[in-house]
């Protein structure tokens, strides 16, 4: 765990330092979009950005790729950093999975949350490979990232948006006639 703090402590500190910025952004957006939408938007960005910073930080040059499901996961079981690897991968898109179905009714379904987490993870793993930043791109990371988004989404189910809840920016202002 000490090695993890040494490697990523600056990201954690930057994320903590960004909390006031996130609060100001949420306050500013709430005036335009409503509090619920603003908190979800800011939470998705600020909850995911530190993980993306870690994932896309170069570790040298080169690239490696694993497209065989569960191969990396089984190899990591004997590693002393297994909890960090599994836990970290589950948390990468957890904020997205938790808040997206609260924010937008279309995403308020487990399969859509899972597919969104998988699509976002595929984009990140593809970037790691294409940019050759010394990272290992793996289908197992995609699986864990997507499952993490799904589990977080399931935890947020009591607050999911309903299809009859139009986002505030799609509604008319008081005193204005509604559009057909």
PDB file of C-alpha atoms in Angstrom:
ATOM      1  CA  UNK A   1       0.000   0.000   0.000  1.00  0.00           C
ATOM      2  CA  UNK A   2       2.936   2.327   0.675  1.00  0.00           C
ATOM      3  CA  UNK A   3       4.035   1.953  -2.948  1.00  0.00           C
ATOM      4  CA  UNK A   4       0.571   2.927  -4.089  1.00  0.00           C
ATOM      5  CA  UNK A   5       0.651   6.109  -2.003  1.00  0.00           C
ATOM      6  CA  UNK A   6       4.096   6.935  -3.356  1.00  0.00           C
ATOM      7  CA  UNK A   7       2.906   6.457  -6.931  1.00  0.00           C
ATOM      8  CA  UNK A   8      -0.504   8.114  -6.688  1.00  0.00           C
ATOM      9  CA  UNK A   9      -0.526  10.297  -3.577  1.00  0.00           C
ATOM     10  CA  UNK A  10      -0.267  13.439  -5.697  1.00  0.00           C
ATOM     11  CA  UNK A  11      -3.436  12.453  -7.572  1.00  0.00           C
ATOM     12  CA  UNK A  12      -5.286  11.947  -4.286  1.00  0.00           C
ATOM     13  CA  UNK A  13      -4.096  15.311  -2.977  1.00  0.00           C
ATOM     14  CA  UNK A  14      -5.072  17.048  -6.230  1.00  0.00           C
ATOM     15  CA  UNK A  15      -8.525  15.449  -6.065  1.00  0.00           C
ATOM     16  CA  UNK A  16      -8.973  16.676  -2.497  1.00  0.00           C
ATOM     17  CA  UNK A  17      -7.766  20.143  -3.480  1.00  0.00           C
ATOM     18  CA  UNK A  18     -10.296  20.155  -6.341  1.00  0.00           C
ATOM     19  CA  UNK A  19     -13.272  19.725  -3.996  1.00  0.00           C
ATOM     20  CA  UNK A  20     -13.803  23.506  -3.597  1.00  0.00           C
ATOM     21  CA  UNK A  21     -13.643  23.896  -7.387  1.00  0.00           C
ATOM     22  CA  UNK A  22     -16.224  21.130  -7.757  1.00  0.00           C
ATOM     23  CA  UNK A  23     -18.465  22.839  -5.200  1.00  0.00           C
ATOM     24  CA  UNK A  24     -18.249  26.155  -7.056  1.00  0.00           C
ATOM     25  CA  UNK A  25     -18.934  24.423 -10.377  1.00  0.00           C
ATOM     26  CA  UNK A  26     -21.973  22.654  -8.902  1.00  0.00           C
ATOM     27  CA  UNK A  27     -23.312  25.910  -7.457  1.00  0.00           C
ATOM     28  CA  UNK A  28     -22.843  27.730 -10.771  1.00  0.00           C
ATOM     29  CA  UNK A  29     -24.428  24.927 -12.816  1.00  0.00           C
ATOM     30  CA  UNK A  30     -27.323  24.556 -10.357  1.00  0.00           C
ATOM     31  CA  UNK A  31     -28.470  28.051 -11.257  1.00  0.00           C
ATOM     32  CA  UNK A  32     -28.796  26.967 -14.890  1.00  0.00           C
ATOM     33  CA  UNK A  33     -29.680  23.256 -14.775  1.00  0.00           C
ATOM     34  CA  UNK A  34     -31.129  22.642 -11.346  1.00  0.00           C
ATOM     35  CA  UNK A  35     -29.402  21.211  -8.293  1.00  0.00           C
ATOM     36  CA  UNK A  36     -29.870  17.523  -9.113  1.00  0.00           C
ATOM     37  CA  UNK A  37     -28.468  17.837 -12.639  1.00  0.00           C
ATOM     38  CA  UNK A  38     -25.583  20.027 -11.475  1.00  0.00           C
ATOM     39  CA  UNK A  39     -24.558  17.664  -8.685  1.00  0.00           C
ATOM     40  CA  UNK A  40     -24.704  14.684 -11.033  1.00  0.00           C
ATOM     41  CA  UNK A  41     -22.726  16.419 -13.794  1.00  0.00           C
ATOM     42  CA  UNK A  42     -20.025  17.661 -11.448  1.00  0.00           C
ATOM     43  CA  UNK A  43     -19.922  14.360  -9.557  1.00  0.00           C
ATOM     44  CA  UNK A  44     -19.431  12.343 -12.745  1.00  0.00           C
ATOM     45  CA  UNK A  45     -16.555  14.552 -13.885  1.00  0.00           C
ATOM     46  CA  UNK A  46     -14.797  14.998 -10.554  1.00  0.00           C
ATOM     47  CA  UNK A  47     -15.440  11.385  -9.541  1.00  0.00           C
ATOM     48  CA  UNK A  48     -13.952   9.964 -12.736  1.00  0.00           C
ATOM     49  CA  UNK A  49     -11.167  12.419 -13.625  1.00  0.00           C
ATOM     50  CA  UNK A  50      -8.645  11.313 -10.950  1.00  0.00           C
ATOM     51  CA  UNK A  51      -8.959   7.698 -12.090  1.00  0.00           C
ATOM     52  CA  UNK A  52      -8.425   8.710 -15.717  1.00  0.00           C
ATOM     53  CA  UNK A  53      -5.385  10.726 -14.655  1.00  0.00           C
ATOM     54  CA  UNK A  54      -3.925   7.600 -13.059  1.00  0.00           C
ATOM     55  CA  UNK A  55      -4.811   5.304 -15.960  1.00  0.00           C
ATOM     56  CA  UNK A  56      -3.431   7.623 -18.632  1.00  0.00           C
ATOM     57  CA  UNK A  57      -0.255   8.641 -16.801  1.00  0.00           C
ATOM     58  CA  UNK A  58       2.680   7.373 -18.882  1.00  0.00           C
ATOM     59  CA  UNK A  59       4.854   4.636 -17.385  1.00  0.00           C
ATOM     60  CA  UNK A  60       7.524   4.654 -20.046  1.00  0.00           C
ATOM     61  CA  UNK A  61       6.996   3.671 -23.638  1.00  0.00           C
ATOM     62  CA  UNK A  62       5.632   0.640 -25.370  1.00  0.00           C
ATOM     63  CA  UNK A  63       2.388  -1.219 -25.069  1.00  0.00           C
ATOM     64  CA  UNK A  64       0.971  -4.625 -24.332  1.00  0.00           C
ATOM     65  CA  UNK A  65      -2.427  -6.104 -24.989  1.00  0.00           C
ATOM     66  CA  UNK A  66      -4.503  -8.945 -23.552  1.00  0.00           C
ATOM     67  CA  UNK A  67      -7.730  -9.913 -25.284  1.00  0.00           C
ATOM     68  CA  UNK A  68      -8.189 -13.241 -23.465  1.00  0.00           C
ATOM     69  CA  UNK A  69     -10.854 -12.766 -20.767  1.00  0.00           C
ATOM     70  CA  UNK A  70      -9.859 -13.548 -17.162  1.00  0.00           C
ATOM     71  CA  UNK A  71      -6.196 -14.245 -17.949  1.00  0.00           C
ATOM     72  CA  UNK A  72      -4.861 -11.130 -16.228  1.00  0.00           C
ATOM     73  CA  UNK A  73      -7.337 -11.489 -13.367  1.00  0.00           C
ATOM     74  CA  UNK A  74      -6.195 -15.015 -12.540  1.00  0.00           C
ATOM     75  CA  UNK A  75      -2.539 -13.972 -12.752  1.00  0.00           C
ATOM     76  CA  UNK A  76      -3.187 -11.052 -10.383  1.00  0.00           C
ATOM     77  CA  UNK A  77      -4.666 -13.322  -7.719  1.00  0.00           C
ATOM     78  CA  UNK A  78      -1.150 -14.267  -6.624  1.00  0.00           C
ATOM     79  CA  UNK A  79       0.051 -10.631  -6.679  1.00  0.00           C
ATOM     80  CA  UNK A  80       0.341  -8.804  -3.368  1.00  0.00           C
ATOM     81  CA  UNK A  81      -1.471  -5.813  -4.931  1.00  0.00           C
ATOM     82  CA  UNK A  82      -4.588  -7.781  -5.905  1.00  0.00           C
ATOM     83  CA  UNK A  83      -6.927  -5.696  -3.720  1.00  0.00           C
ATOM     84  CA  UNK A  84      -5.571  -2.464  -5.191  1.00  0.00           C
ATOM     85  CA  UNK A  85      -5.882  -3.783  -8.746  1.00  0.00           C
ATOM     86  CA  UNK A  86      -9.390  -5.193  -8.365  1.00  0.00           C
ATOM     87  CA  UNK A  87     -10.662  -2.343  -6.189  1.00  0.00           C
ATOM     88  CA  UNK A  88      -9.155   0.351  -8.378  1.00  0.00           C
ATOM     89  CA  UNK A  89     -10.597  -1.123 -11.559  1.00  0.00           C
ATOM     90  CA  UNK A  90     -14.031  -1.443  -9.964  1.00  0.00           C
ATOM     91  CA  UNK A  91     -13.943   2.238  -8.947  1.00  0.00           C
ATOM     92  CA  UNK A  92     -12.774   3.804 -12.241  1.00  0.00           C
ATOM     93  CA  UNK A  93     -16.280   4.423 -13.606  1.00  0.00           C
ATOM     94  CA  UNK A  94     -18.211   4.024 -10.349  1.00  0.00           C
ATOM     95  CA  UNK A  95     -19.105   7.733 -10.189  1.00  0.00           C
ATOM     96  CA  UNK A  96     -20.353   7.570 -13.765  1.00  0.00           C
ATOM     97  CA  UNK A  97     -22.376   4.418 -13.085  1.00  0.00           C
ATOM     98  CA  UNK A  98     -23.829   5.821  -9.866  1.00  0.00           C
ATOM     99  CA  UNK A  99     -24.813   9.260 -11.164  1.00  0.00           C
ATOM    100  CA  UNK A 100     -25.695   8.785 -14.837  1.00  0.00           C
ATOM    101  CA  UNK A 101     -29.030   7.004 -14.195  1.00  0.00           C
ATOM    102  CA  UNK A 102     -29.903   9.656 -11.617  1.00  0.00           C
ATOM    103  CA  UNK A 103     -29.153  12.376 -14.153  1.00  0.00           C
ATOM    104  CA  UNK A 104     -30.703  10.925 -17.308  1.00  0.00           C
ATOM    105  CA  UNK A 105     -33.721   8.593 -17.433  1.00  0.00           C
ATOM    106  CA  UNK A 106     -32.493   6.722 -20.514  1.00  0.00           C
ATOM    107  CA  UNK A 107     -29.584   5.282 -18.507  1.00  0.00           C
ATOM    108  CA  UNK A 108     -31.843   4.066 -15.689  1.00  0.00           C
ATOM    109  CA  UNK A 109     -31.480   0.402 -16.650  1.00  0.00           C
ATOM    110  CA  UNK A 110     -28.724  -2.000 -15.542  1.00  0.00           C
ATOM    111  CA  UNK A 111     -27.803  -3.124 -19.061  1.00  0.00           C
ATOM    112  CA  UNK A 112     -27.367   0.479 -20.220  1.00  0.00           C
ATOM    113  CA  UNK A 113     -25.156   1.281 -17.247  1.00  0.00           C
ATOM    114  CA  UNK A 114     -23.061  -1.828 -17.925  1.00  0.00           C
ATOM    115  CA  UNK A 115     -22.713  -0.998 -21.628  1.00  0.00           C
ATOM    116  CA  UNK A 116     -21.816   2.616 -20.873  1.00  0.00           C
ATOM    117  CA  UNK A 117     -19.132   1.505 -18.411  1.00  0.00           C
ATOM    118  CA  UNK A 118     -17.794  -0.982 -20.958  1.00  0.00           C
ATOM    119  CA  UNK A 119     -17.758   1.611 -23.763  1.00  0.00           C
ATOM    120  CA  UNK A 120     -15.942   4.160 -21.601  1.00  0.00           C
ATOM    121  CA  UNK A 121     -13.441   1.528 -20.518  1.00  0.00           C
ATOM    122  CA  UNK A 122     -12.831   0.353 -24.084  1.00  0.00           C
ATOM    123  CA  UNK A 123     -12.117   3.970 -25.033  1.00  0.00           C
ATOM    124  CA  UNK A 124      -9.562   4.303 -22.215  1.00  0.00           C
ATOM    125  CA  UNK A 125      -7.902   0.942 -22.903  1.00  0.00           C
ATOM    126  CA  UNK A 126      -7.705   1.828 -26.606  1.00  0.00           C
ATOM    127  CA  UNK A 127      -6.088   5.171 -25.743  1.00  0.00           C
ATOM    128  CA  UNK A 128      -3.529   3.408 -23.552  1.00  0.00           C
ATOM    129  CA  UNK A 129      -2.636   1.105 -26.412  1.00  0.00           C
ATOM    130  CA  UNK A 130      -2.631   3.691 -29.221  1.00  0.00           C
ATOM    131  CA  UNK A 131      -0.633   6.256 -27.237  1.00  0.00           C
ATOM    132  CA  UNK A 132       1.990   3.636 -26.256  1.00  0.00           C
ATOM    133  CA  UNK A 133       2.382   5.100 -22.763  1.00  0.00           C
ATOM    134  CA  UNK A 134       3.874   1.986 -21.198  1.00  0.00           C
ATOM    135  CA  UNK A 135       0.525   0.659 -20.017  1.00  0.00           C
ATOM    136  CA  UNK A 136      -1.036  -2.775 -20.345  1.00  0.00           C
ATOM    137  CA  UNK A 137      -4.396  -2.774 -22.137  1.00  0.00           C
ATOM    138  CA  UNK A 138      -6.587  -5.652 -21.038  1.00  0.00           C
ATOM    139  CA  UNK A 139     -10.077  -6.970 -21.604  1.00  0.00           C
ATOM    140  CA  UNK A 140     -10.076  -7.799 -17.887  1.00  0.00           C
ATOM    141  CA  UNK A 141      -9.806  -4.090 -17.067  1.00  0.00           C
ATOM    142  CA  UNK A 142     -12.820  -3.490 -19.308  1.00  0.00           C
ATOM    143  CA  UNK A 143     -14.759  -6.212 -17.469  1.00  0.00           C
ATOM    144  CA  UNK A 144     -13.926  -4.843 -14.014  1.00  0.00           C
ATOM    145  CA  UNK A 145     -14.545  -1.214 -15.016  1.00  0.00           C
ATOM    146  CA  UNK A 146     -17.947  -2.109 -16.486  1.00  0.00           C
ATOM    147  CA  UNK A 147     -18.949  -4.231 -13.483  1.00  0.00           C
ATOM    148  CA  UNK A 148     -17.866  -1.413 -11.165  1.00  0.00           C
ATOM    149  CA  UNK A 149     -20.105   1.039 -13.040  1.00  0.00           C
ATOM    150  CA  UNK A 150     -22.974  -1.457 -12.870  1.00  0.00           C
ATOM    151  CA  UNK A 151     -22.593  -2.134  -9.140  1.00  0.00           C
ATOM    152  CA  UNK A 152     -22.459   1.593  -8.394  1.00  0.00           C
ATOM    153  CA  UNK A 153     -25.515   2.131 -10.576  1.00  0.00           C
ATOM    154  CA  UNK A 154     -27.438  -0.538  -8.708  1.00  0.00           C
ATOM    155  CA  UNK A 155     -26.550   1.192  -5.433  1.00  0.00           C
ATOM    156  CA  UNK A 156     -28.088   4.416  -6.759  1.00  0.00           C
ATOM    157  CA  UNK A 157     -31.314   2.773  -7.935  1.00  0.00           C
ATOM    158  CA  UNK A 158     -33.594   4.468  -5.353  1.00  0.00           C
ATOM    159  CA  UNK A 159     -32.711   7.839  -6.913  1.00  0.00           C
ATOM    160  CA  UNK A 160     -32.855   6.932 -10.602  1.00  0.00           C
ATOM    161  CA  UNK A 161     -34.531   9.452 -12.858  1.00  0.00           C
ATOM    162  CA  UNK A 162     -37.948   8.474 -14.162  1.00  0.00           C
ATOM    163  CA  UNK A 163     -38.823   8.784 -17.854  1.00  0.00           C
ATOM    164  CA  UNK A 164     -41.429  11.429 -17.033  1.00  0.00           C
ATOM    165  CA  UNK A 165     -38.764  13.700 -15.482  1.00  0.00           C
ATOM    166  CA  UNK A 166     -37.521  15.960 -18.255  1.00  0.00           C
ATOM    167  CA  UNK A 167     -34.164  17.607 -17.540  1.00  0.00           C
ATOM    168  CA  UNK A 168     -34.608  21.239 -16.497  1.00  0.00           C
ATOM    169  CA  UNK A 169     -32.865  22.627 -19.560  1.00  0.00           C
ATOM    170  CA  UNK A 170     -35.547  20.986 -21.737  1.00  0.00           C
ATOM    171  CA  UNK A 171     -38.435  22.666 -19.937  1.00  0.00           C
ATOM    172  CA  UNK A 172     -39.712  26.165 -20.501  1.00  0.00           C
ATOM    173  CA  UNK A 173     -39.110  29.095 -18.194  1.00  0.00           C
ATOM    174  CA  UNK A 174     -41.981  30.416 -16.074  1.00  0.00           C
ATOM    175  CA  UNK A 175     -44.189  32.732 -18.082  1.00  0.00           C
ATOM    176  CA  UNK A 176     -43.115  31.310 -21.450  1.00  0.00           C
ATOM    177  CA  UNK A 177     -45.576  29.303 -23.530  1.00  0.00           C
ATOM    178  CA  UNK A 178     -44.704  25.640 -23.839  1.00  0.00           C
ATOM    179  CA  UNK A 179     -43.552  24.360 -27.193  1.00  0.00           C
ATOM    180  CA  UNK A 180     -45.342  21.488 -28.943  1.00  0.00           C
TER     181      UNK A 180
END
